[in-house]
mmCIF file of C-alpha atoms in Angstrom:
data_model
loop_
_atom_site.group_PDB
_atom_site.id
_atom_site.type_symbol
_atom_site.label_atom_id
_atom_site.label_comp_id
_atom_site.label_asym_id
_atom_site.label_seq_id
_atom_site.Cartn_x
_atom_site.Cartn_y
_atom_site.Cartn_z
ATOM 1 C CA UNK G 1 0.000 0.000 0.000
ATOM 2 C CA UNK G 2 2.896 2.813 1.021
ATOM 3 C CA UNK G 3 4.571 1.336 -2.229
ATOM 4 C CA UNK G 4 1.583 2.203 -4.038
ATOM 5 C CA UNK G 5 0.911 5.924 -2.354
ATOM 6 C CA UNK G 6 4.387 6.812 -3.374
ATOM 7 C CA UNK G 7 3.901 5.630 -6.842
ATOM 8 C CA UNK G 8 0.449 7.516 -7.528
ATOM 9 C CA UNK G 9 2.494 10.575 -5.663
ATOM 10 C CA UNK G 10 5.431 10.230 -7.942
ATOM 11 C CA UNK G 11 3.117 9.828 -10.976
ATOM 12 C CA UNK G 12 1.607 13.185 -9.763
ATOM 13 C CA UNK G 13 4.135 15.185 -9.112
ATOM 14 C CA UNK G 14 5.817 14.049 -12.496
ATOM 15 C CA UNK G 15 2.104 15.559 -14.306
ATOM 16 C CA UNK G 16 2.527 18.723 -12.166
ATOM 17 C CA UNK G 17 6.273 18.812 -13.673
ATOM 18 C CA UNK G 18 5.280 18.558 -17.037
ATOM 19 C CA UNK G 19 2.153 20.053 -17.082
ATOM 20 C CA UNK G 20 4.120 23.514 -15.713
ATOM 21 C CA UNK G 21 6.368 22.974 -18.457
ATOM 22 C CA UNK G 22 3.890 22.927 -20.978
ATOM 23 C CA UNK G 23 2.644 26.100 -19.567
ATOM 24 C CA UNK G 24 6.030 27.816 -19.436
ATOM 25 C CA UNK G 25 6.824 27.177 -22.989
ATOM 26 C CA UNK G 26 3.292 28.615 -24.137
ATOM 27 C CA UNK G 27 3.361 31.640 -21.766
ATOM 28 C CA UNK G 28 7.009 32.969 -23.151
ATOM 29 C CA UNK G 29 6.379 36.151 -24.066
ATOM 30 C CA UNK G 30 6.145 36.899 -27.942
ATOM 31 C CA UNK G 31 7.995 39.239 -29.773
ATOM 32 C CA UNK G 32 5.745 42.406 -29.537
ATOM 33 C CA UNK G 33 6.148 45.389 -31.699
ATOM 34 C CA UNK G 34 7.244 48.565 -30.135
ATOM 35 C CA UNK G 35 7.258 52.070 -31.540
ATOM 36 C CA UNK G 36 8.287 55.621 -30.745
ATOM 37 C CA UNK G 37 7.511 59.236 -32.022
ATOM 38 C CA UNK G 38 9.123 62.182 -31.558
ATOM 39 C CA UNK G 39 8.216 65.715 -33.996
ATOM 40 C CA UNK G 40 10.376 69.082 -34.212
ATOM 41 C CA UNK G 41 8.121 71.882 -34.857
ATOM 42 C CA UNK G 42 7.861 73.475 -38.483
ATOM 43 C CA UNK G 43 9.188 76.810 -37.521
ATOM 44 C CA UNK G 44 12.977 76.712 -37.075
ATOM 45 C CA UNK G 45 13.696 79.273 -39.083
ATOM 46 C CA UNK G 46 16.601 80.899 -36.850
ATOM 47 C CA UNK G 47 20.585 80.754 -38.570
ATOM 48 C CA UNK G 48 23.336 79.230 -35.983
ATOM 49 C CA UNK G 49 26.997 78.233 -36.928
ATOM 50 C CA UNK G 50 27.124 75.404 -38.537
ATOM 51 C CA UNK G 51 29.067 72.581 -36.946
ATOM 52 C CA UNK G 52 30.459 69.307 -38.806
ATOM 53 C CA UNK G 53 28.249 66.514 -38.786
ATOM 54 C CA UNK G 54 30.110 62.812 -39.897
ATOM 55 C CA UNK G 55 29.366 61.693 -43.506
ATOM 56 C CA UNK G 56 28.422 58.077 -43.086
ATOM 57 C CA UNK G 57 26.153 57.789 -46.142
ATOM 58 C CA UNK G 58 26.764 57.308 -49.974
ATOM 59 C CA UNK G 59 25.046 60.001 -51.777
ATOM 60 C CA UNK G 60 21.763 59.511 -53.682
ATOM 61 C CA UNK G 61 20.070 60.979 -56.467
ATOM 62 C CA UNK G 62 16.378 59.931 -56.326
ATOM 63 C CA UNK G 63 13.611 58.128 -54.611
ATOM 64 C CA UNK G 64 13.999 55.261 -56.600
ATOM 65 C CA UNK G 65 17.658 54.521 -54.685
ATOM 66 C CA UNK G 66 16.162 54.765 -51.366
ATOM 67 C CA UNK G 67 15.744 51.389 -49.679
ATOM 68 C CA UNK G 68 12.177 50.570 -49.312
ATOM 69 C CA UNK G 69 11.193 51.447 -46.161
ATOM 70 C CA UNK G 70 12.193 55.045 -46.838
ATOM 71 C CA UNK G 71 10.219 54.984 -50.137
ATOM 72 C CA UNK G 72 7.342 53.311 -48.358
ATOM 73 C CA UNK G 73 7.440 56.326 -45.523
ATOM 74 C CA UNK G 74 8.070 58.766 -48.798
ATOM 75 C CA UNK G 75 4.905 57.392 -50.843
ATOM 76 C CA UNK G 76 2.932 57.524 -48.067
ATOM 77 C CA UNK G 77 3.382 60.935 -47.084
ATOM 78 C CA UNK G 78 2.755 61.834 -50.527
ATOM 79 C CA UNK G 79 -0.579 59.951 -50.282
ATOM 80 C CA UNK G 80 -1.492 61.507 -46.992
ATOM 81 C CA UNK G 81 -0.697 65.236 -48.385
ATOM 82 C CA UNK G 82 -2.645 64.828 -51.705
ATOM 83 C CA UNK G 83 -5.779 62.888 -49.407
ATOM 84 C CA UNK G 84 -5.771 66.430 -47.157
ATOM 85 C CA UNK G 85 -5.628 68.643 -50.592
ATOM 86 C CA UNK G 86 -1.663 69.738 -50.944
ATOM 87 C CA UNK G 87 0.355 69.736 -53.341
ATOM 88 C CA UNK G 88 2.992 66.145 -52.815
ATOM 89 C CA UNK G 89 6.589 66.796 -51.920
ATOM 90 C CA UNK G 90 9.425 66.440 -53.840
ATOM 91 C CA UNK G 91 11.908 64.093 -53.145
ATOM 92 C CA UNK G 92 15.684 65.749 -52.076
ATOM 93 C CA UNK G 93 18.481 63.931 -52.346
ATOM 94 C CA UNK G 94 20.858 66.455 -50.146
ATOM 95 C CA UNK G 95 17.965 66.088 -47.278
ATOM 96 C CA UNK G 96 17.945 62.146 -47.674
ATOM 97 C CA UNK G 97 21.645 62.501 -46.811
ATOM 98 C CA UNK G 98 20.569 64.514 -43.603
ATOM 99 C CA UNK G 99 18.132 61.898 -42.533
ATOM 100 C CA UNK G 100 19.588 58.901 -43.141
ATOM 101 C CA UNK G 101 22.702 60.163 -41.346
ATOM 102 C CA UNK G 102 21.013 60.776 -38.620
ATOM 103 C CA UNK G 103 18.775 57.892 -38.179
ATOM 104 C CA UNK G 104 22.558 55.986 -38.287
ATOM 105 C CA UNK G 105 23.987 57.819 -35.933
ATOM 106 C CA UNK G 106 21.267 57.636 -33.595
ATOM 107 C CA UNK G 107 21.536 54.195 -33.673
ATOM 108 C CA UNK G 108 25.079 54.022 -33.134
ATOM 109 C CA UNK G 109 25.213 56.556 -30.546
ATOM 110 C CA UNK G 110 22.377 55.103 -28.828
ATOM 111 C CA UNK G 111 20.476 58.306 -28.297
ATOM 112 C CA UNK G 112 16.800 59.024 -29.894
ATOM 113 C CA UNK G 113 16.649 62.744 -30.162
ATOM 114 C CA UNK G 114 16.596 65.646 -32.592
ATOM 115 C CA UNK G 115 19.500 66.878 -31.301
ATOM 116 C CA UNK G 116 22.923 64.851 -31.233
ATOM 117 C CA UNK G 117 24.451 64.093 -27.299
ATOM 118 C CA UNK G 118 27.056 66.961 -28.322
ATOM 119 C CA UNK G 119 24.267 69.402 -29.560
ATOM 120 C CA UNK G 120 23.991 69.226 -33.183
ATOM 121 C CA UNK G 121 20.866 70.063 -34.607
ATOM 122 C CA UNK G 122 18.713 69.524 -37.778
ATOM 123 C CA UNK G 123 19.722 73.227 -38.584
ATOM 124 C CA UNK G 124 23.277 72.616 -38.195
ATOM 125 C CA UNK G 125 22.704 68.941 -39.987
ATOM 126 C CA UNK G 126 21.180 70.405 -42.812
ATOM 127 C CA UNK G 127 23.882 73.297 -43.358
ATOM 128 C CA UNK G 128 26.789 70.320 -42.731
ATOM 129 C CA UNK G 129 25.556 68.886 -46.503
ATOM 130 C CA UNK G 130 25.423 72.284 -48.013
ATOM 131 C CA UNK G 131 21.842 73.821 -47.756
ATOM 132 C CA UNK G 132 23.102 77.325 -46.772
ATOM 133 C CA UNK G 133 19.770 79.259 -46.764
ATOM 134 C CA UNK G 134 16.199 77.967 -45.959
ATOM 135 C CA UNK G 135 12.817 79.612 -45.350
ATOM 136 C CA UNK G 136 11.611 76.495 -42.711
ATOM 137 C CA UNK G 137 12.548 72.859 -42.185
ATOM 138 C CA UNK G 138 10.782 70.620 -39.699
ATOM 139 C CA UNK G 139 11.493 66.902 -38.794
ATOM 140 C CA UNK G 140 9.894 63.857 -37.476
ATOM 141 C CA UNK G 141 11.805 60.694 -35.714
ATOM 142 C CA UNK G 142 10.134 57.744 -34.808
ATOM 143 C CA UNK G 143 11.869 53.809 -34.135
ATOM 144 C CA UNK G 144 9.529 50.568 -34.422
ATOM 145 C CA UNK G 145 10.507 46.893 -34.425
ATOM 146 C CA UNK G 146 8.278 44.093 -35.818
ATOM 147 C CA UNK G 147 6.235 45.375 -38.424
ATOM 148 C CA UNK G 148 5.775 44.288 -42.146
ATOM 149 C CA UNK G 149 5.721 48.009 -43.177
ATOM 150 C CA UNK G 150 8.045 49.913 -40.524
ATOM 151 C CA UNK G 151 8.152 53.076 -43.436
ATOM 152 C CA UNK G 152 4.608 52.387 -43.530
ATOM 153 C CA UNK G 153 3.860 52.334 -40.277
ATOM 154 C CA UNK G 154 5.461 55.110 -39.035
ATOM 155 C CA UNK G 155 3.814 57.524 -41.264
ATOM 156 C CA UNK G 156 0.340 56.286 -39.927
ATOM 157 C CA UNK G 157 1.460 56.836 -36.568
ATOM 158 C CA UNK G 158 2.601 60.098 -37.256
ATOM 159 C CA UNK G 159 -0.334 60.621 -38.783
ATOM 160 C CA UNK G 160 -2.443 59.928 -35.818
ATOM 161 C CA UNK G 161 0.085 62.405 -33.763
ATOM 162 C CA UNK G 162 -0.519 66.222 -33.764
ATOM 163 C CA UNK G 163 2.764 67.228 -33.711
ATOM 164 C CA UNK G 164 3.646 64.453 -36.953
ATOM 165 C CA UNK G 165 0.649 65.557 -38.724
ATOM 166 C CA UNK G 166 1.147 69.261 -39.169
ATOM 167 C CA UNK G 167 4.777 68.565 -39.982
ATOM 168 C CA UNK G 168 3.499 65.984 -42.845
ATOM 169 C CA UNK G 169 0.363 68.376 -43.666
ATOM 170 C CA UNK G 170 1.948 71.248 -43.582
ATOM 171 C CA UNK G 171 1.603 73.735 -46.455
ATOM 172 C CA UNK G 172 4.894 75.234 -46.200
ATOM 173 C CA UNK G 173 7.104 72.379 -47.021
ATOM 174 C CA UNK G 174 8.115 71.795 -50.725
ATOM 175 C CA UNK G 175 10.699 69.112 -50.789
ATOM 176 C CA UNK G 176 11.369 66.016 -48.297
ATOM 177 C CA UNK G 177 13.231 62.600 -47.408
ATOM 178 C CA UNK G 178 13.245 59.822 -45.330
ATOM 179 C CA UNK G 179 16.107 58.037 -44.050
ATOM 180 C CA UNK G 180 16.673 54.478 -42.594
ATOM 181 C CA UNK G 181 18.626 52.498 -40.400
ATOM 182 C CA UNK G 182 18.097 49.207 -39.119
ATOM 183 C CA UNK G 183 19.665 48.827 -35.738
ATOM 184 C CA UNK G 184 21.468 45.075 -34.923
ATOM 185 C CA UNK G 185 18.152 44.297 -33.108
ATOM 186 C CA UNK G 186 15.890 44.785 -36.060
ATOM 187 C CA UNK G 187 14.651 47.897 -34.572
ATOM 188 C CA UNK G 188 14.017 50.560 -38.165
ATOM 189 C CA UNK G 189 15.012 53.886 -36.916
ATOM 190 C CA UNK G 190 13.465 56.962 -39.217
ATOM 191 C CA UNK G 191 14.435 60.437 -40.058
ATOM 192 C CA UNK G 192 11.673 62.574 -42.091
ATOM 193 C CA UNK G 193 13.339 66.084 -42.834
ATOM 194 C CA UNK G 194 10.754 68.789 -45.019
ATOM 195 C CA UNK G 195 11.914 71.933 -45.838
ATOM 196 C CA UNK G 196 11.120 75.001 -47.855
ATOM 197 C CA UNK G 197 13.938 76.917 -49.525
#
């Protein structure tokens, strides 16, 4: 009889083992998508001193070299502008070189900011390829990991965003880009600079 008691107990404490197991394995949390917005307002229109930003990217002419998340983010944009009535933006290859740069370097630096750690801004970032003289630029950031469409994606979040939106909608801006950077993670980090000159 003990035998058997400490059989039936070992038997059930060997289900409880494996049954908590079972559990375990299809309780591990999944691989959830994140994202993160962040807009600079449409009026910096103020001149500063220019300060040297690292060139990290190869030059590009036109939307159809961009990868395709930032032609994704670019096309969208566009869709969202003519949708609300304006005019689409043009594509600029000196202000792809601005964003892409800095969605690298945020990455590498480990920041997620408009302005660098050592205070370089999308004024001095923009003068550091060249543009000399502008009437207003205006930015949006945003990171996500996990989705299909992360150009996409991050142009209907921005979308749903105040701050996003007016940049994206407003009537001001003429020409834009979108640059990309995939962190080792997978996490797409994006750079949307607008400007009028």
């Amino acid at each position: 009889m003990r035998n058997s008691s400490l059989l039936s107990l070992s038997l059930f404490l060997l289900v409880v083992a494996c049954s908590t197991h079972n559990v375990r394995a299809q309780t591990q949390p999944l691989v959830v998508p994140t994202a993160r917005l962040l807009t600079m307002p449409s009026d910096v229109r103020s001149l500063s001193r220019p300060r040297r930003v690292s060139d990290t990217t190869t030059s590009i002419t036109s939307l159809s070299e961009a990868n395709d998340i930032e032609r994704r983010a670019f096309e969208s944009t566009n869709v969202a502008r003519v949708k609300n009535g304006l005019a689409p933006l043009v594509w600029d290859a000196a202000l792809w070189q601005v964003a892409r740069t800095h969605s690298q370097n945020m990455v590498r630096g480990g920041y997620f900011s408009h302005e660098t750690p050592d205070g370089v801004r999308l004024r001095d970032r923009v003068r550091a390829v060249g543009i000399a003289h502008f009437r207003v630029l205006g930015e949006n950031i945003a990171y996500n990991q996990g989705y299909d469409d992360p150009g996409g994606f991050a142009v209907e979040r921005w979308m749903i965003s105040a701050g996003h939106r007016a940049n994206i909608l407003s009537n001001e801006f003429e020409q834009s880009a979108v640059g990309s950077f995939v962190a080792p993670d997978g996490t797409v980090y994006l750079t949307q600079v607008f400007i009028k000159r």
